[in-house]
mmCIF file of C-alpha atoms in Angstrom:
data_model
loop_
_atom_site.group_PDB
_atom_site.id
_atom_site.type_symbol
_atom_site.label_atom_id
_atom_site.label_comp_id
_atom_site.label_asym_id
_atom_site.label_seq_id
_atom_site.Cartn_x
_atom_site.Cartn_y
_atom_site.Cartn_z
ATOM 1 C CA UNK A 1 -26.753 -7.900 64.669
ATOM 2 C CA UNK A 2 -29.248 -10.022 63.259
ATOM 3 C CA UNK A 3 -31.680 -8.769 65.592
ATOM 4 C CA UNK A 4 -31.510 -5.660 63.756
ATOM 5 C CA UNK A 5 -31.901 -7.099 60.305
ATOM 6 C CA UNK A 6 -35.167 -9.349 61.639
ATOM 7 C CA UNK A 7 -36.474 -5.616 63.085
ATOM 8 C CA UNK A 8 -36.256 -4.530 59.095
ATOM 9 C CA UNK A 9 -38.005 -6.944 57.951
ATOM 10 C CA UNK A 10 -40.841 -7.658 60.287
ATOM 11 C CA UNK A 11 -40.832 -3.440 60.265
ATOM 12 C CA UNK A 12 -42.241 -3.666 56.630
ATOM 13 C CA UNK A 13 -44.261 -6.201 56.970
ATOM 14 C CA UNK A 14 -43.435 -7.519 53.470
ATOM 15 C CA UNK A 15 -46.570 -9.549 51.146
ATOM 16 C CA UNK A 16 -45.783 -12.390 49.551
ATOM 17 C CA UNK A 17 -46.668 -10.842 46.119
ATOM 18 C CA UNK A 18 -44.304 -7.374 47.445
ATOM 19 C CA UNK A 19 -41.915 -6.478 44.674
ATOM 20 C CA UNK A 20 -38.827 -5.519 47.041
ATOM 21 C CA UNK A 21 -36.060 -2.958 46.441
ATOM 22 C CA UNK A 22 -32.764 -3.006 48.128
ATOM 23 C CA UNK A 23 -29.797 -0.083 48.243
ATOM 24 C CA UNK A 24 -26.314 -0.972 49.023
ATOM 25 C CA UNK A 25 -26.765 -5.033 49.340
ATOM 26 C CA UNK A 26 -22.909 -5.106 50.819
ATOM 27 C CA UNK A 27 -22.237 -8.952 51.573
ATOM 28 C CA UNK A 28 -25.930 -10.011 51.086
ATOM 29 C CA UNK A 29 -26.731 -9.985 55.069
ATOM 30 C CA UNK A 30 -30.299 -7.974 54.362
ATOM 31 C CA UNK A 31 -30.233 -9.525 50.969
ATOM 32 C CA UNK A 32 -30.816 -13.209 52.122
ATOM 33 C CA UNK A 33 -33.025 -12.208 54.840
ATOM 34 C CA UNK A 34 -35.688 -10.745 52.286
ATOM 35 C CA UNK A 35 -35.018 -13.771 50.246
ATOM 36 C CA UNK A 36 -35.959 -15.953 53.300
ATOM 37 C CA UNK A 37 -39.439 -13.873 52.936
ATOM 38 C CA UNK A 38 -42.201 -15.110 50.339
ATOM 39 C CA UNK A 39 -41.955 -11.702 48.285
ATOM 40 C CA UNK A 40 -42.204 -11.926 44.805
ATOM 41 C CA UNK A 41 -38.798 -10.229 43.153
ATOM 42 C CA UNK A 42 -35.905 -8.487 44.934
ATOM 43 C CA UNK A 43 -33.948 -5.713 43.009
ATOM 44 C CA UNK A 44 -30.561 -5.202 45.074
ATOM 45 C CA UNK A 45 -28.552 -2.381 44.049
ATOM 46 C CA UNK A 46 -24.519 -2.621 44.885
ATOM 47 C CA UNK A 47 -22.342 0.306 43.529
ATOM 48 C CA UNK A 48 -18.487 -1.743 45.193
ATOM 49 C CA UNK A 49 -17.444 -4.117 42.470
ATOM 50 C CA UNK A 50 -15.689 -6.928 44.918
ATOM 51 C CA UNK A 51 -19.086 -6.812 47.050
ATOM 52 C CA UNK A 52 -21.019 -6.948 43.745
ATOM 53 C CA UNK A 53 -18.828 -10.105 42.458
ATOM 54 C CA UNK A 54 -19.498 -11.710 46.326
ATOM 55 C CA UNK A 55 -23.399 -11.155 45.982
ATOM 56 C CA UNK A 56 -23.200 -12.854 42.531
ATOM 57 C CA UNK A 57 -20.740 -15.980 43.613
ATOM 58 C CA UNK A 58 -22.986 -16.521 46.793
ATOM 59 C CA UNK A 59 -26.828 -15.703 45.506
ATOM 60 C CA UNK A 60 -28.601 -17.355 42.940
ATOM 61 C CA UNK A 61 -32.029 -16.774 43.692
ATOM 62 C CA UNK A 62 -34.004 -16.677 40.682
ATOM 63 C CA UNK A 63 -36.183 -13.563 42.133
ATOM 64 C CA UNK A 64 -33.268 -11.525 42.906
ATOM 65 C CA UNK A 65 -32.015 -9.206 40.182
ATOM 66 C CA UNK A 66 -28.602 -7.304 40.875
ATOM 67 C CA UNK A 67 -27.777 -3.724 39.974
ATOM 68 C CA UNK A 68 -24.053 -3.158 40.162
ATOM 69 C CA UNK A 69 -24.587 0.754 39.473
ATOM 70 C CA UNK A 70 -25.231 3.712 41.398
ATOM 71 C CA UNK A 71 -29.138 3.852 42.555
ATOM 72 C CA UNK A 72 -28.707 8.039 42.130
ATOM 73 C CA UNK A 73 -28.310 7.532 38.136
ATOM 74 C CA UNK A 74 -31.026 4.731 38.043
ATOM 75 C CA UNK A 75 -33.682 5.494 35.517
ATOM 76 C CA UNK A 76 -36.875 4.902 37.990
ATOM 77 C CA UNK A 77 -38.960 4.774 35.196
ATOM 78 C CA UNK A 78 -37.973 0.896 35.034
ATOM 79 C CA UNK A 79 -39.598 0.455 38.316
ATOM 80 C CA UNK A 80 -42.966 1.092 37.218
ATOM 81 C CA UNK A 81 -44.336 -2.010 35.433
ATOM 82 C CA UNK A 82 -44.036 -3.914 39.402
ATOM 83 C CA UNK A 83 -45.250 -0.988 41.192
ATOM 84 C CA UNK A 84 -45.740 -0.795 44.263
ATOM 85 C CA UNK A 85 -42.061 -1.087 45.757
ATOM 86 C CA UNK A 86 -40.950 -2.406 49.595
ATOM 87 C CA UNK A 87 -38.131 -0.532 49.887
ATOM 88 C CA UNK A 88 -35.666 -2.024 52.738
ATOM 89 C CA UNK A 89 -32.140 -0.207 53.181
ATOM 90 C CA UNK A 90 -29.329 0.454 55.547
ATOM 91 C CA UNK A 91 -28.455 3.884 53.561
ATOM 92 C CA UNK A 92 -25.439 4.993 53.004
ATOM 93 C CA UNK A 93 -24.658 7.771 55.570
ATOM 94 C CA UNK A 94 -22.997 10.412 53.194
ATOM 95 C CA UNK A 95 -25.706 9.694 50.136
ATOM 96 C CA UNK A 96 -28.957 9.174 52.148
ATOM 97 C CA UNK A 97 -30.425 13.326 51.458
ATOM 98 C CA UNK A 98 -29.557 12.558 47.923
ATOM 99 C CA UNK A 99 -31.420 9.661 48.157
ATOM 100 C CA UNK A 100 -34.233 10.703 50.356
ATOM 101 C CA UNK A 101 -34.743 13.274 47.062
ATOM 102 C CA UNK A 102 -34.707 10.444 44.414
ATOM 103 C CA UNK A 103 -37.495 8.238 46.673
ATOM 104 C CA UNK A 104 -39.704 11.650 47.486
ATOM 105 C CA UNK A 105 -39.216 12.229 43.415
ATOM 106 C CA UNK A 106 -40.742 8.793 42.482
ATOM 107 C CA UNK A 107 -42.943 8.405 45.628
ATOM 108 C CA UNK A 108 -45.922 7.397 43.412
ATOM 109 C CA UNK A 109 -43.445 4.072 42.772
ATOM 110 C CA UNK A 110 -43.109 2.826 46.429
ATOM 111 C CA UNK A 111 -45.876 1.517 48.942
ATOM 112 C CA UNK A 112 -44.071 2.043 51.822
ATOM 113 C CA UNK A 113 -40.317 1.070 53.385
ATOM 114 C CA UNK A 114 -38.082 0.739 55.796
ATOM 115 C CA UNK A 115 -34.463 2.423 55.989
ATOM 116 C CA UNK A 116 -31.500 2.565 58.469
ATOM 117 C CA UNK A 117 -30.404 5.748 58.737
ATOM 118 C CA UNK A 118 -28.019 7.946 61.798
ATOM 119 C CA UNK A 119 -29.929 8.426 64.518
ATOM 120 C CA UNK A 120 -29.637 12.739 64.015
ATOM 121 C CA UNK A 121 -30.654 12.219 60.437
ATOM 122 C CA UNK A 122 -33.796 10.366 61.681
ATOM 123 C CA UNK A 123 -34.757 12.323 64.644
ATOM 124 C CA UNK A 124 -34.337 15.828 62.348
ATOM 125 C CA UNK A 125 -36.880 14.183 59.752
ATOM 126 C CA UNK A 126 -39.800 13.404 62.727
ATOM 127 C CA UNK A 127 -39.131 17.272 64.315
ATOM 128 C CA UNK A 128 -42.365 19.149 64.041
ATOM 129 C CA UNK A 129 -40.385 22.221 66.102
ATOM 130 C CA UNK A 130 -37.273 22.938 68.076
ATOM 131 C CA UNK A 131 -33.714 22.662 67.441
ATOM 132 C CA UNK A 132 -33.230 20.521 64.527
ATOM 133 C CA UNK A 133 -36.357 21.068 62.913
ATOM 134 C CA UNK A 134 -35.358 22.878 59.232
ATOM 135 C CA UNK A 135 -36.057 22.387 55.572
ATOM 136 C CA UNK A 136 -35.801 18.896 55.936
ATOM 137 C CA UNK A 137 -38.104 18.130 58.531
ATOM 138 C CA UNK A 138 -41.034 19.803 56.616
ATOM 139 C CA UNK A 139 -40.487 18.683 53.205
ATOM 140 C CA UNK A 140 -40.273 14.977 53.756
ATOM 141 C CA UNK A 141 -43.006 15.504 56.664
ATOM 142 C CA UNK A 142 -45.051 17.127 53.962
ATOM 143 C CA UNK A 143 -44.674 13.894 51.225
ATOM 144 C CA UNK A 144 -44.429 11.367 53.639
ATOM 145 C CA UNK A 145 -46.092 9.533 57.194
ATOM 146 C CA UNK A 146 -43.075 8.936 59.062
ATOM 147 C CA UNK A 147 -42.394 6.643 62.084
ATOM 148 C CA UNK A 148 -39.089 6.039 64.228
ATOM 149 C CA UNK A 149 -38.234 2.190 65.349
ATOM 150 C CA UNK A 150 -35.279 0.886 66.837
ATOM 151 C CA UNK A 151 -32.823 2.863 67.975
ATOM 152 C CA UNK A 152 -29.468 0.744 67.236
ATOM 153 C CA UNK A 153 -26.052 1.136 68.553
ATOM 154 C CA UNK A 154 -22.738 1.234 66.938
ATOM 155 C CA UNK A 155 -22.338 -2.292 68.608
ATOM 156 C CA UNK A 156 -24.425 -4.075 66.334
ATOM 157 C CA UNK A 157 -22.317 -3.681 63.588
ATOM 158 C CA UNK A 158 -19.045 -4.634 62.384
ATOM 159 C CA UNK A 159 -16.728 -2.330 62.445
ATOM 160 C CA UNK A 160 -18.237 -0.596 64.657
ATOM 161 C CA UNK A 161 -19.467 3.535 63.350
ATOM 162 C CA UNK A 162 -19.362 6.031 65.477
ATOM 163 C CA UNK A 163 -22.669 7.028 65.895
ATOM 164 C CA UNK A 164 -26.114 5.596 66.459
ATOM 165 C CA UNK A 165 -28.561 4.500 63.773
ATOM 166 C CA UNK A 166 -32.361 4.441 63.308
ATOM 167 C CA UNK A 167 -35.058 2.363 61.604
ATOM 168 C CA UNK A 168 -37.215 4.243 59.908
ATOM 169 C CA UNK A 169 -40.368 3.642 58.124
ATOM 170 C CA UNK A 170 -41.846 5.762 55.973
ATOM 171 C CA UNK A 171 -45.161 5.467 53.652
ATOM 172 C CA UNK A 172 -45.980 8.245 50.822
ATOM 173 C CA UNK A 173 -48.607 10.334 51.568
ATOM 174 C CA UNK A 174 -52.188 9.153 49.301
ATOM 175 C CA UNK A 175 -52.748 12.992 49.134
ATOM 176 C CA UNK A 176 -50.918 16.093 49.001
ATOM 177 C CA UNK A 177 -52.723 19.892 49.184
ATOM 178 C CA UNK A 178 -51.603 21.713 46.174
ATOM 179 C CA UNK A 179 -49.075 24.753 46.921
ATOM 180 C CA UNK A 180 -48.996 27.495 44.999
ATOM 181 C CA UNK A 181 -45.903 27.785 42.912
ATOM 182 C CA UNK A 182 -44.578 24.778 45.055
ATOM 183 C CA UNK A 183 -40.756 24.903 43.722
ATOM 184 C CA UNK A 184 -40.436 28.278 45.083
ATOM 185 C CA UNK A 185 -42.247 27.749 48.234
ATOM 186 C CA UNK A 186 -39.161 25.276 49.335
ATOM 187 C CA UNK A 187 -36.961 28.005 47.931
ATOM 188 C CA UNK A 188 -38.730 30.172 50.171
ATOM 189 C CA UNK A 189 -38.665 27.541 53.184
ATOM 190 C CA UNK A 190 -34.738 27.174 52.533
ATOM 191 C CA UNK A 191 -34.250 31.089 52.939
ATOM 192 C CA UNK A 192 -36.394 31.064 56.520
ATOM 193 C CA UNK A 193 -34.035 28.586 58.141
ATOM 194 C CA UNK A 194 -30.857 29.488 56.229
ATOM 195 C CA UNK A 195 -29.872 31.112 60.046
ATOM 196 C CA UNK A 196 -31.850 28.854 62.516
ATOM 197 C CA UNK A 197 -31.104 31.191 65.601
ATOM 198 C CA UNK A 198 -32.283 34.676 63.358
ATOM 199 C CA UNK A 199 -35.608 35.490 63.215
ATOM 200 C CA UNK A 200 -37.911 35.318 60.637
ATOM 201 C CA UNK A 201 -37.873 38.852 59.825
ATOM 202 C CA UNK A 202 -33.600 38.892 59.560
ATOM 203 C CA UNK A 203 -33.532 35.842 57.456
ATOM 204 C CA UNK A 204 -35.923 37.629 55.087
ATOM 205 C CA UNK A 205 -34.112 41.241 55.157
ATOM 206 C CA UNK A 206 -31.399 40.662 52.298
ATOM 207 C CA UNK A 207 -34.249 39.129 49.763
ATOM 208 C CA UNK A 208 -36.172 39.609 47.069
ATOM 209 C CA UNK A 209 -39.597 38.589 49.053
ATOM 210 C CA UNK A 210 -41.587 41.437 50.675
ATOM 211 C CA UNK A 211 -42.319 41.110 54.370
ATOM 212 C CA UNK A 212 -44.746 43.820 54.716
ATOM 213 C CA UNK A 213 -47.697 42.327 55.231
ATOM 214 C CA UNK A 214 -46.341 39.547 57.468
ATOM 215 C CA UNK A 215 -47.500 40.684 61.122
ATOM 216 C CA UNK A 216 -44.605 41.850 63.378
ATOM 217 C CA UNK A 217 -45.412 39.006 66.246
ATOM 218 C CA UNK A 218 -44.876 36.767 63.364
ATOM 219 C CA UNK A 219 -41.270 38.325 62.023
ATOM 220 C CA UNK A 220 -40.079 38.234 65.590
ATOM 221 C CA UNK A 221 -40.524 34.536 65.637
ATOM 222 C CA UNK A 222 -37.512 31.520 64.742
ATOM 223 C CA UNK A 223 -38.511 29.714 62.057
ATOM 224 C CA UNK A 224 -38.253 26.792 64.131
ATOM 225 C CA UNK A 225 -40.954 27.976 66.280
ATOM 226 C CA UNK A 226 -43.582 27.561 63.098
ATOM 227 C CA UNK A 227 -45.769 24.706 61.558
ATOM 228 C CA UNK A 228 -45.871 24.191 57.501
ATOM 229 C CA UNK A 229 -49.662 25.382 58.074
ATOM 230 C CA UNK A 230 -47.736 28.435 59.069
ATOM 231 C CA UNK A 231 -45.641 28.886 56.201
ATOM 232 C CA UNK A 232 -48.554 28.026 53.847
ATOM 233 C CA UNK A 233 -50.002 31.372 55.099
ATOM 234 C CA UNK A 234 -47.293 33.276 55.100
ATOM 235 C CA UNK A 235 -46.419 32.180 51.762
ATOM 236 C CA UNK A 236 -49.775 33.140 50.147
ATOM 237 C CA UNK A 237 -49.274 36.236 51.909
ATOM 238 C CA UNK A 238 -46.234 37.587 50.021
ATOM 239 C CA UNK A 239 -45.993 35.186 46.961
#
């Protein structure tokens, strides 16, 4: 739907000086559309060789630059002498936690962007509490401001998937409070909603972190039912 593709676009609200990345250009649909836009340099990464060979047969815009690799064992590094990045993406579905990981990593790189993502993906990554709301949900939430847009259905596209999609834009947080001994903090984090349904207090039983001096009210909870301000406490509590 080119409806959609317009949404991604206007959604970033691209500069005409915007150095503009691009994951999985496929048969150059997004691709052209950002080349319609005034934006100073397009990198398009494609990882399918007979979409690759289209995008190079059919685009020959001199501020487009073509990746045919995979954007996971891209050296980011590269990126930095036309930092700040747009990035604008329909992700693919099975690779887009990976790739969440890899932008979050190199954050500092990246004004801002917009990506398509499935519709659960997106709504677990907004969650603040409740069923869905996990690991995910407060790491990203942590790095990142994040905002939902269009919902889109499986009939914009052809073939059709079976499941809705999302726009979502996302812009790096300018600052982040320090954790203490962040790495294993998110360890920590990942143990608390390894059951979702347990309670705090039975998802820390079989570990190596002390619970004692977490208050009982608090052990009784779901993780679900607490904020990242709450874990912050009970981290420097037993850390």
């Amino acid at each position: 739907d080119v409806g959609v593709v317009s949404n991604i676009i206007s959604g970033a609200d691209v500069e005409p000086n915007a150095s503009v990345l691009e994951i999985g250009c496929g048969d150059g649909f997004l691709t052209n559309a950002i080349l319609s836009e005034k934006s100073e340099r397009l990198w398009g990464f494609e990882i399918d060789d007979e979409w690759a060979e289209h995008i190079r047969k059919t685009i020959s815009d001199k501020r487009f630059t073509l990746f045919e690799k995979d954007i996971l064992e891209f050296d980011f590094s590269r990126l930095e002498q036309h930092s700040p990045w747009v990035l604008l993406a329909n992700l693919p579905y099975h690779i887009t936690f990976p790739i969440l990981f890899m932008i979050q990593q190199f954050r500092h790189l990246f004004s801002h962007g917009v990506i398509m993502v499935q519709e659960e993906v997106a709504q677990k990554l907004v969650k603040t509490k409740g069923r869905g709301y996990g690991f995910n949900s407060l790491f990203f939430q942590r790095y990142f401001d994040l905002k939902l847009l269009e919902k889109i259905s499986p009939e914009a596209f052809r073939p059709k998937p079976k499941v809705f999609s999302r726009l979502l834009f996302f812009s790096p947080k300018s600052k982040v409070a320090k954790i203490a001994d962040e790495q294993e903090f998110w360890r920590f984090i990942k143990v608390c909603f390894q059951f979702p349904r347990r309670t705090l207090k039975n998802n820390l039983l079989q570990t190596h972190y002390d619970s004692s001096k977490i208050d009982d009210k608090i052990l009784s909870l779901r993780s679900q039912q607490l904020s990242v301000e709450d874990f912050i406490s009970l981290w420097n509590l037993i850390k």
